[in-house]
Coordinates of N, CA and C in Angstrom, one line a residue:
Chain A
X4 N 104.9 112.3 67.6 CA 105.6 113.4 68.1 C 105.2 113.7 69.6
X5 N 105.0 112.8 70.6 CA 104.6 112.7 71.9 C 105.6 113.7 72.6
X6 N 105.4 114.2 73.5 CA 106.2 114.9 74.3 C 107.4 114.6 75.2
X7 N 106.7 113.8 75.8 CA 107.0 113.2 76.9 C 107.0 111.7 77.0
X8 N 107.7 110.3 76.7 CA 107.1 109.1 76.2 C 107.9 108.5 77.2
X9 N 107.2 107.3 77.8 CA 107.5 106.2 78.6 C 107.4 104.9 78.3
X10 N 108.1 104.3 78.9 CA 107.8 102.8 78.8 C 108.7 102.2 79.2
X11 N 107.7 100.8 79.8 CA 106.8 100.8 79.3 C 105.3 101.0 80.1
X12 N 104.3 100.8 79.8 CA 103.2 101.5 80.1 C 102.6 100.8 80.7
X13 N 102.8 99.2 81.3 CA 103.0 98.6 82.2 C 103.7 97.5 82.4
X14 N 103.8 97.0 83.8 CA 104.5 96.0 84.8 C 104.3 95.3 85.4
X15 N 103.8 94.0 85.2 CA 103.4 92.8 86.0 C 104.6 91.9 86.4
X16 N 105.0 92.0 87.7 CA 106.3 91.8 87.9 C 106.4 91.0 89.2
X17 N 107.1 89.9 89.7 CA 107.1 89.2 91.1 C 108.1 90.0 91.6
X18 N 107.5 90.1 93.4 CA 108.2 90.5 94.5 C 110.3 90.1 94.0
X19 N 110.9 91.0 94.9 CA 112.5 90.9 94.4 C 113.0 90.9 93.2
X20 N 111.8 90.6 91.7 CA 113.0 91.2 90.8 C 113.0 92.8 90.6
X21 N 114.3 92.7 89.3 CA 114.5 94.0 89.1 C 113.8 94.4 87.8
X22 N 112.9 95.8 88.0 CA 112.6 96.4 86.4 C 113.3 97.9 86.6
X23 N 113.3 98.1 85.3 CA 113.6 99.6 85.1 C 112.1 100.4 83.6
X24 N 112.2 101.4 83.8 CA 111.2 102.3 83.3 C 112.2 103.3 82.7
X25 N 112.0 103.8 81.1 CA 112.5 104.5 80.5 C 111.9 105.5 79.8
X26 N 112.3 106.9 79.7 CA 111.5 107.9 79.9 C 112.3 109.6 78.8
X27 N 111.7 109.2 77.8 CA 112.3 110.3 77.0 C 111.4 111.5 76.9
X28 N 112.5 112.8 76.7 CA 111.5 114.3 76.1 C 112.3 114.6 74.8
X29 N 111.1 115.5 74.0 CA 111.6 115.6 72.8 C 110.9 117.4 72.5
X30 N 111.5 118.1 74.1 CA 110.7 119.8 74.0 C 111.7 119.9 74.2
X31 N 113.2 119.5 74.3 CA 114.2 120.3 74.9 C 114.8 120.6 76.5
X32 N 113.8 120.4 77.0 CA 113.9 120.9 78.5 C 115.4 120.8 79.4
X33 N 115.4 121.1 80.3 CA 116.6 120.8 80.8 C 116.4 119.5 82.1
X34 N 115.3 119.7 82.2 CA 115.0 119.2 84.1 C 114.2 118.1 83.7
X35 N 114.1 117.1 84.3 CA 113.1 116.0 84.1 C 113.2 115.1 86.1
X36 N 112.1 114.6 85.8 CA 111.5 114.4 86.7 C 111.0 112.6 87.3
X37 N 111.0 112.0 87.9 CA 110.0 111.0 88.2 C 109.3 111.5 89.1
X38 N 107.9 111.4 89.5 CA 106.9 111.4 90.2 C 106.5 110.1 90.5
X39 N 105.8 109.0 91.6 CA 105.1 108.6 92.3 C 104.0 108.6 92.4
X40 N 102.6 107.9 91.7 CA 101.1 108.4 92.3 C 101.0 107.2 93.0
X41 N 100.1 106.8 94.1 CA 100.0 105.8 94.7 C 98.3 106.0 94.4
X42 N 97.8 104.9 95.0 CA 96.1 104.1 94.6 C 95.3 105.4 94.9
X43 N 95.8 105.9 95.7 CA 95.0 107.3 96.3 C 94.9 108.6 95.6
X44 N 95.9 108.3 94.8 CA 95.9 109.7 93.7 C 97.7 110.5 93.9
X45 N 97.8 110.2 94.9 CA 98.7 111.3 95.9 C 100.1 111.0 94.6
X46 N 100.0 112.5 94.3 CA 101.5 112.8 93.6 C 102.6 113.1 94.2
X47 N 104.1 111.9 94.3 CA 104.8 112.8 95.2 C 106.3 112.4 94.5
X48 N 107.1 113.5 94.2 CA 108.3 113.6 93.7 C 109.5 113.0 94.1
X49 N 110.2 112.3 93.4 CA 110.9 111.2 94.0 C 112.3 111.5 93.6
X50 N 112.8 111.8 92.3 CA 113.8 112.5 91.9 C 114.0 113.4 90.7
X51 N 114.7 114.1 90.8 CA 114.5 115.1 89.2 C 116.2 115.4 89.1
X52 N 116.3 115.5 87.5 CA 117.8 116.3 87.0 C 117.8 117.1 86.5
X53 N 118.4 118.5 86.3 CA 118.8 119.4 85.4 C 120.2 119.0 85.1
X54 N 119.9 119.3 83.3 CA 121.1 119.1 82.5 C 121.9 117.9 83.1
X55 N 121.2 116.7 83.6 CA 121.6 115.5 83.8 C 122.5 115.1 85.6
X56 N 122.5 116.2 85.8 CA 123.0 115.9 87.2 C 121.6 116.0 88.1
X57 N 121.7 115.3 89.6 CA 120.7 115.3 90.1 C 120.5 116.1 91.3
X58 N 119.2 116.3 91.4 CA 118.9 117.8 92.3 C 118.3 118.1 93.3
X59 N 117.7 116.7 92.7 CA 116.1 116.5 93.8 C 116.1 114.7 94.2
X60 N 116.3 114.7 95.5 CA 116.3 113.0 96.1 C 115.7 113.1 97.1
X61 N 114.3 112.8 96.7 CA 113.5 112.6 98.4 C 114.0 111.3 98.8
X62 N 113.0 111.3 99.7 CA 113.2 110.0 100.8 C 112.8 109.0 100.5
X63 N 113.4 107.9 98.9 CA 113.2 107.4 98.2 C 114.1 106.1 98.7
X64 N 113.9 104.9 98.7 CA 114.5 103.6 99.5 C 116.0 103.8 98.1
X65 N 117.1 103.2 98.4 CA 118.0 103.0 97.5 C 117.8 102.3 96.6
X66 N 116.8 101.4 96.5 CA 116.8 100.3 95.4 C 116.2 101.1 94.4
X67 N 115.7 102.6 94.4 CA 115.2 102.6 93.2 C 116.5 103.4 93.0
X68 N 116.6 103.5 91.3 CA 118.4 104.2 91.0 C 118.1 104.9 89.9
X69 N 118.0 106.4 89.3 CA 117.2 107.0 88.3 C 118.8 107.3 87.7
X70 N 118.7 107.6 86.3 CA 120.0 107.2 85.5 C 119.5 108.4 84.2
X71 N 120.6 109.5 84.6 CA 120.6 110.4 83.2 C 121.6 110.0 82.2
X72 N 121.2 109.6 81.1 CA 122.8 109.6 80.4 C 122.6 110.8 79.3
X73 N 121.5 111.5 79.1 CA 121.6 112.8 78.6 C 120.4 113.0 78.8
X74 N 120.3 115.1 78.6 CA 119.4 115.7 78.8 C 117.9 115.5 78.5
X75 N 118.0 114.4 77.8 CA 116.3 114.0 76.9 C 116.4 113.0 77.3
X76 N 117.2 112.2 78.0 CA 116.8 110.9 78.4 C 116.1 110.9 80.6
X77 N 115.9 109.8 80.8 CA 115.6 109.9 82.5 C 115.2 108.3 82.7
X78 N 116.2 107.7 83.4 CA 115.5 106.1 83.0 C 115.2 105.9 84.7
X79 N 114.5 105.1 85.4 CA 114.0 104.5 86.6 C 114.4 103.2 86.6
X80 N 115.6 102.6 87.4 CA 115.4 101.2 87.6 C 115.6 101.0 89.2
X81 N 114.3 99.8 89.4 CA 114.2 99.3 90.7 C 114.5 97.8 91.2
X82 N 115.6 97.8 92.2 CA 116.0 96.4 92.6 C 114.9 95.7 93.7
X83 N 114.7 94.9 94.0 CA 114.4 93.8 94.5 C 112.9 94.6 95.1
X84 N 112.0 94.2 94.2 CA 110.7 94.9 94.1 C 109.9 94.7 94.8
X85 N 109.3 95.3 96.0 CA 108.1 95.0 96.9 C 106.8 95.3 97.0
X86 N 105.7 94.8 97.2 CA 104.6 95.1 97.4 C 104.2 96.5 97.2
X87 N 105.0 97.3 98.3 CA 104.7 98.7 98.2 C 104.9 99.3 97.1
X88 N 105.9 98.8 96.0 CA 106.0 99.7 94.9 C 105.3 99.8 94.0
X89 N 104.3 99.4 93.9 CA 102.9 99.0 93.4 C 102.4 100.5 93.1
X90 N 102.6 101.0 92.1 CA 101.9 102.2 91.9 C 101.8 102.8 90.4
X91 N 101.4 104.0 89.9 CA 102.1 104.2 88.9 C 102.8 105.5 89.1
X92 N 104.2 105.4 87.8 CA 105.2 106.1 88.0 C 105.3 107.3 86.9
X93 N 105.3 108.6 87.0 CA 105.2 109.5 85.9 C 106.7 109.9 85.4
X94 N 107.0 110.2 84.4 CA 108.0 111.2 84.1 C 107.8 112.7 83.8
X95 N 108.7 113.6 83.8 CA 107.9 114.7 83.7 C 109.4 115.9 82.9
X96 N 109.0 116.9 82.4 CA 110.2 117.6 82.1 C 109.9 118.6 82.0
X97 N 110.6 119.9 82.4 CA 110.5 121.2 82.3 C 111.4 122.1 82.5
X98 N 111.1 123.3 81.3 CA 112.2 124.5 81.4 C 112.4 125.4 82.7
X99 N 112.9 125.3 83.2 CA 113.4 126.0 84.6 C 112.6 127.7 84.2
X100 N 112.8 128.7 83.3 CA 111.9 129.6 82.6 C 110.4 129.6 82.9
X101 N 110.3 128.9 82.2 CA 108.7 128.6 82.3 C 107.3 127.9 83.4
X102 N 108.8 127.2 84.3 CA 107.8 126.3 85.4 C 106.6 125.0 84.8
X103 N 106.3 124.8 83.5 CA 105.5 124.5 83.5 C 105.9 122.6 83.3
X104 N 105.1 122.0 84.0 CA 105.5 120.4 84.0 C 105.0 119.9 82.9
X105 N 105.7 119.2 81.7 CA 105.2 118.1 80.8 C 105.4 116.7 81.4
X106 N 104.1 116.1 81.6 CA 104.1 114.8 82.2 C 103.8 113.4 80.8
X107 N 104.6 112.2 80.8 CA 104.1 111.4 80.0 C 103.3 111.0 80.6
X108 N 102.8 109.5 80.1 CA 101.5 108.6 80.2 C 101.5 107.8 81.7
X109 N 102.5 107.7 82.4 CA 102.6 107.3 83.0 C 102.9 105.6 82.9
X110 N 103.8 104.6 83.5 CA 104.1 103.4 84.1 C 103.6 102.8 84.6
X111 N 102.3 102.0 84.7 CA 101.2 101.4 86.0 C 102.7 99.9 86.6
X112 N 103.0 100.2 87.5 CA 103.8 99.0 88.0 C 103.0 98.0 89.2
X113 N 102.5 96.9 88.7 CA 102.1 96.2 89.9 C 102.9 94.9 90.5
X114 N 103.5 94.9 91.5 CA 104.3 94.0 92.1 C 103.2 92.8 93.0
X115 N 103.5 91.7 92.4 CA 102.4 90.5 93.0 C 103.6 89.7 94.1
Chain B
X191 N 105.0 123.3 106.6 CA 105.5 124.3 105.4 C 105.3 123.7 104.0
X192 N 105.8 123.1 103.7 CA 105.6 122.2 102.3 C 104.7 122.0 101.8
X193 N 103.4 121.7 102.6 CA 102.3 121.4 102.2 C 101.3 122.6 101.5
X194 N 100.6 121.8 100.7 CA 99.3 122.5 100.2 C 98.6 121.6 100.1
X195 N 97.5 122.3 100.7 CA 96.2 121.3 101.3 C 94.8 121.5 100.4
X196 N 94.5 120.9 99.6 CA 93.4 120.7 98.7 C 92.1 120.2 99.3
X197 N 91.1 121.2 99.2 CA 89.5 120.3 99.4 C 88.8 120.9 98.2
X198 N 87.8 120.4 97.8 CA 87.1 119.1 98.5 C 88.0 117.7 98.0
X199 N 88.1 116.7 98.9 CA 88.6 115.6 97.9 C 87.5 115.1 96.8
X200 N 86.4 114.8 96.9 CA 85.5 114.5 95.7 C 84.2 115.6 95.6
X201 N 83.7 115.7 94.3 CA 82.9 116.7 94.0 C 82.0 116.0 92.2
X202 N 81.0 116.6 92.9 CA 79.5 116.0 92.0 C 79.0 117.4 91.9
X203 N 79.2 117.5 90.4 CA 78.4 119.0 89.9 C 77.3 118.3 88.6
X204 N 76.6 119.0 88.9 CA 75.5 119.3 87.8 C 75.8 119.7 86.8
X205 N 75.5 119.4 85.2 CA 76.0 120.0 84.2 C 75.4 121.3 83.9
X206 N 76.5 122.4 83.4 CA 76.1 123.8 83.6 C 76.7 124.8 85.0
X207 N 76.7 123.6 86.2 CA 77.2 124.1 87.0 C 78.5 124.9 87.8
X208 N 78.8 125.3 88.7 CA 79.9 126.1 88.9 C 80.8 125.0 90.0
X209 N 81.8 124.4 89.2 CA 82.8 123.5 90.3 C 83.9 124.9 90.5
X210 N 83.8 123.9 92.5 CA 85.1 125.1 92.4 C 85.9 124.1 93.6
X211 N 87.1 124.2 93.4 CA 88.5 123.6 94.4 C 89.4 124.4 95.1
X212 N 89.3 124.0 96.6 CA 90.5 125.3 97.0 C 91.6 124.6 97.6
X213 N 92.9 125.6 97.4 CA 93.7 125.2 98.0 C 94.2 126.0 98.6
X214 N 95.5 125.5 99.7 CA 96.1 126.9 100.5 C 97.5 126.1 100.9
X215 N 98.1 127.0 101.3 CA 99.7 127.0 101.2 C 100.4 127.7 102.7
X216 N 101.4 127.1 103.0 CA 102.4 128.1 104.3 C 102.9 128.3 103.3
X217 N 103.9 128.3 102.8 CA 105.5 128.7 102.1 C 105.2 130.1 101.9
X218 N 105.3 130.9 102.0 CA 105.3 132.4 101.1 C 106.2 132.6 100.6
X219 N 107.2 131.3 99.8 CA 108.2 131.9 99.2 C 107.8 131.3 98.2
X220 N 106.4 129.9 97.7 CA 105.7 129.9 96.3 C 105.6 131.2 96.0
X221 N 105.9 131.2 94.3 CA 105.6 132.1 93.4 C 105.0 131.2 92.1
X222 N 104.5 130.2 92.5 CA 104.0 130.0 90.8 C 103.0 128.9 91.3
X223 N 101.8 129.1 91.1 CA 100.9 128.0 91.3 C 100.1 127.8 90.3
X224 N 100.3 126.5 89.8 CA 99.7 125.6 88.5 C 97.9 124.8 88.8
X225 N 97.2 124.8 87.9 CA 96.6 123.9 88.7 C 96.6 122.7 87.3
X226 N 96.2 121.4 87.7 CA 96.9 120.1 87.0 C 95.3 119.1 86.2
X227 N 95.0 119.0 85.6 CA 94.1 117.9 84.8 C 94.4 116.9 84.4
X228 N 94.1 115.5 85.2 CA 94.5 114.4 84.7 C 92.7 113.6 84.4
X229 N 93.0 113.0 83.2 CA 91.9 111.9 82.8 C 92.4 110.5 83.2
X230 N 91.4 109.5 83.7 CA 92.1 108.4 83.7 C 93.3 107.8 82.5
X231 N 94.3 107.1 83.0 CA 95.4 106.2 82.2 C 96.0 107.5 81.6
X232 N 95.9 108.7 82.3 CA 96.5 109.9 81.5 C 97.6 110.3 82.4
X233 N 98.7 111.4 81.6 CA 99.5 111.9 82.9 C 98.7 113.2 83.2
X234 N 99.2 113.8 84.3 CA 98.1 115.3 84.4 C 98.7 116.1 83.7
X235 N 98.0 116.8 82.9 CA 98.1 118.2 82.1 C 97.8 119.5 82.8
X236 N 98.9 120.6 82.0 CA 98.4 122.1 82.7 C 97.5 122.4 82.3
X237 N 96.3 123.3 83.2 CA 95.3 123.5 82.5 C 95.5 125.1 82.5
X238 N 95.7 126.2 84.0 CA 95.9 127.2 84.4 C 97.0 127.2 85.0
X239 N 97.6 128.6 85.4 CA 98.5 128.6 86.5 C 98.8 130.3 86.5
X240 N 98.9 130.6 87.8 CA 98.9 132.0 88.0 C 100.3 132.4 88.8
X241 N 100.7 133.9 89.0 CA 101.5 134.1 90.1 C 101.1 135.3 90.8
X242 N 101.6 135.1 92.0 CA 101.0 135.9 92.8 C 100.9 137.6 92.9
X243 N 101.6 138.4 91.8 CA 101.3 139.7 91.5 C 99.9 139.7 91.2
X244 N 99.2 138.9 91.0 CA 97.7 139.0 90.0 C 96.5 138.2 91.2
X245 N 95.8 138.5 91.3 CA 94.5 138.2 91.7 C 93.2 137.4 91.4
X246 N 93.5 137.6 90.1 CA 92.5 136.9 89.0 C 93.2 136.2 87.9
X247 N 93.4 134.9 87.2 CA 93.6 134.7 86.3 C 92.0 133.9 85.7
X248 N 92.0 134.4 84.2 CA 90.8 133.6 83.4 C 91.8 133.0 81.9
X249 N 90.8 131.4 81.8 CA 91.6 131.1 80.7 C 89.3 130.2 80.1
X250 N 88.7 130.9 79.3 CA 88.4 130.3 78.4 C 86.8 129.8 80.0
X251 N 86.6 129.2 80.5 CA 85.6 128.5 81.3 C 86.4 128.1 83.1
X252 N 87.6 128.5 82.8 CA 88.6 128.3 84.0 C 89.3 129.5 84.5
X253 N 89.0 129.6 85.6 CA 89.3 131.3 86.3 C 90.2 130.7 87.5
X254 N 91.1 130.9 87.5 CA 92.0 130.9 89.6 C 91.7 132.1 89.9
X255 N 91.5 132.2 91.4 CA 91.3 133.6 92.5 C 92.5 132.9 92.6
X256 N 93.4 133.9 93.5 CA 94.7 134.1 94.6 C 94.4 135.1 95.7
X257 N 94.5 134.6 96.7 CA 94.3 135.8 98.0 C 95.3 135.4 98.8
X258 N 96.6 136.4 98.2 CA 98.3 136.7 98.7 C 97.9 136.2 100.4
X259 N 97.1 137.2 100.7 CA 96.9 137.8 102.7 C 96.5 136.3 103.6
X260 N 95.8 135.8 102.3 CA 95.6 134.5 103.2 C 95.9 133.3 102.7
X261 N 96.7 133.0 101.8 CA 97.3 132.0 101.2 C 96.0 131.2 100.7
X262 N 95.6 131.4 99.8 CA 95.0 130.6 99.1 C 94.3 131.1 97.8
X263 N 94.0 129.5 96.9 CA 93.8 129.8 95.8 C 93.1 128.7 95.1
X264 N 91.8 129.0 94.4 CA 91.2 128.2 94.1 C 90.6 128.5 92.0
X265 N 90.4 126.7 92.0 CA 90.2 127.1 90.3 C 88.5 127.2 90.3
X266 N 88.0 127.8 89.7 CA 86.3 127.7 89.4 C 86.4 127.1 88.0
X267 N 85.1 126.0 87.7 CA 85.1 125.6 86.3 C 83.7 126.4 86.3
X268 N 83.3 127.0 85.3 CA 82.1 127.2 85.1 C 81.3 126.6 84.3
X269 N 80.1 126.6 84.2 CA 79.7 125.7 82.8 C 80.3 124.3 83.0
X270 N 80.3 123.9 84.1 CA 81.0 122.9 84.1 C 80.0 121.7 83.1
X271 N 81.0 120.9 82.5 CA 80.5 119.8 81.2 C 80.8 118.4 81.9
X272 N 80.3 117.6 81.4 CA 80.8 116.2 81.5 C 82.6 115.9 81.1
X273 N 82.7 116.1 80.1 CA 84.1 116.5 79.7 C 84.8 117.1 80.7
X274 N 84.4 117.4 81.6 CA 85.4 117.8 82.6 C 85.9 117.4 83.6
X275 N 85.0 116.0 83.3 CA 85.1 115.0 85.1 C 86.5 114.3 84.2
X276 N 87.3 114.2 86.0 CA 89.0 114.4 86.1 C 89.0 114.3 87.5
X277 N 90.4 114.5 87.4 CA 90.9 114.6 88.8 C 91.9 115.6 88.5
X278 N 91.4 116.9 89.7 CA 92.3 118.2 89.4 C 93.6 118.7 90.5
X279 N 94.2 118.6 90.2 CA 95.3 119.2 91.6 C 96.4 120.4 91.4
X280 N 95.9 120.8 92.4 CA 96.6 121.9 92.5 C 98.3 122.0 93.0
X281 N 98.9 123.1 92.6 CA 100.8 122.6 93.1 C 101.2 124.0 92.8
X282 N 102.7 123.9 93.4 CA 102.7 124.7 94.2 C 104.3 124.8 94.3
X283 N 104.8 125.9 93.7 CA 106.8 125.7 93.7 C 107.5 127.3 93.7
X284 N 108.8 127.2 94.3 CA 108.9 128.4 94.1 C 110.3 128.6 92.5
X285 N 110.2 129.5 92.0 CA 110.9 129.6 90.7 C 112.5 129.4 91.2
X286 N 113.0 128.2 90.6 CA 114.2 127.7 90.4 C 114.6 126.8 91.2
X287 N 113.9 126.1 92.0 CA 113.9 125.2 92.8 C 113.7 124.3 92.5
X288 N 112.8 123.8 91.1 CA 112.7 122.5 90.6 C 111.4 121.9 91.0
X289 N 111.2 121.4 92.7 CA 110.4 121.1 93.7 C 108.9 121.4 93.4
X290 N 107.8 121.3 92.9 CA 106.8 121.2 93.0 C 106.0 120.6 94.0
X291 N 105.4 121.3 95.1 CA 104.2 120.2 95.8 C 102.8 120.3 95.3
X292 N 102.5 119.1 95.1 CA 101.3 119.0 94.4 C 99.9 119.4 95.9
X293 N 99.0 119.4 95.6 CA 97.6 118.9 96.1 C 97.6 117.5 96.4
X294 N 96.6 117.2 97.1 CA 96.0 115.8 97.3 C 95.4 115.4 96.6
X295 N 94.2 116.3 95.4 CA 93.7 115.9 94.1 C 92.3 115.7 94.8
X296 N 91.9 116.6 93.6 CA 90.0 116.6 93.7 C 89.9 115.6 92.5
X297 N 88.6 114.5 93.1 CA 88.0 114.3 91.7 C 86.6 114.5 91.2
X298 N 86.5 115.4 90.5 CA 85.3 116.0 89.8 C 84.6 115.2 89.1
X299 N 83.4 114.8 89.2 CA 82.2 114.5 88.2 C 81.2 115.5 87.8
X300 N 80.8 115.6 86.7 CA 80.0 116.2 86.4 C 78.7 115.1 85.7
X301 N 78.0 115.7 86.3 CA 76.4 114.9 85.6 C 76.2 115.5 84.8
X302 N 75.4 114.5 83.4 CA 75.1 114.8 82.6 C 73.4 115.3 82.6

């Protein structure tokens, strides 16, 4: 009964291909999220949807493409993979009400 | 503006001891600050979170101050345990915006 589930929970992957990361909630929420931690710790928000449209697009390269096809779902796929995207990737979801972030386990992605 | 600035980055408490983390904020349009608990291979969890009508929040060994006049707000562990070495960060959004900015993340040790 996990909240928040990802996968997969990691990525050993060569420079230029493509993976994607898939990311379900099972609280209902409306909003869900990808976050960014790099080696340093640093959490930084990369895209989010309510009720499946998107709302939040930082300054995220185009190759990465986050895909709602409904409210409980939030998938992450990345094209032609580089060094820098070496990190791990969180999902996250929350009721607009309440503020509070449910984060899954996190995606460790390392691009060789 | 966006930022919130977290010290100390690392912290070594004694067990029994009083850890404490501060952060501070421009935005004065935050109204909901969280603070975050992550264990390694973990996503981070809420632990606390206050809003700024209140001055004191206590939950259990975990207290936030808020001081509105000078933007800032930090979590005290008291009693701090071994079980509590993490990495804690603080964040920071205003209600309906989605947007959360996190901290830069303390990581706490506690000796046994």
């Amino acid at each position: 009964d996990t909240a928040v589930s990802q996968t997969p929970k990691y990525l050993v992957t060569q420079m230029g291909n493509d993976k994607s990361i898939k990311c379900e909630q099972n609280l209902g929420h409306d909003t869900m999220y990808w976050y960014k931690q790099d080696s340093k710790k640093f959490l930084k928000i990369m895209f989010s949807y309510n009720n499946k449209e998107l709302i939040i697009n930082e300054t995220v390269p185009n190759r990465f493409s986050p895909k709602s096809p409904d409210k409980a779902h939030l998938n992450l796929h990345i094209n032609s993979l580089e060094l820098g995207d070496s990190a791990v990737y969180f999902c996250a979801s929350s009721r607009l009400s309440t503020g509070e972030l449910f984060f899954g386990e996190g995606s460790r992605l390392t691009v060789l | 503006q966006q930022q919130v600035k977290q010290s100390p980055q690392s912290l070594i408490v004694q067990k029994g001891g009083i850890s404490i983390i501060n952060c501070a904020y421009e935005n004065t349009a935050f109204d909901y600050f969280p603070w975050y608990q992550q264990f390694p291979g973990k996503g981070p969890a809420l632990l606390i979170a206050i809003r700024p009508d209140v001055s004191e929040k206590k939950e259990g060994r975990f207290t936030i101050s808020f001081n509105k006049s000078a933007k800032q707000f930090s979590l005290h562990i008291m009693d701090s345990q071994p079980g509590d070495s993490a990495t804690y960060f603080c964040a920071a959004t205003t209600s309906g915006t989605y947007k959360y900015i996190f901290g830069t993340g303390t990581r706490l040790k506690v000796l046994a």
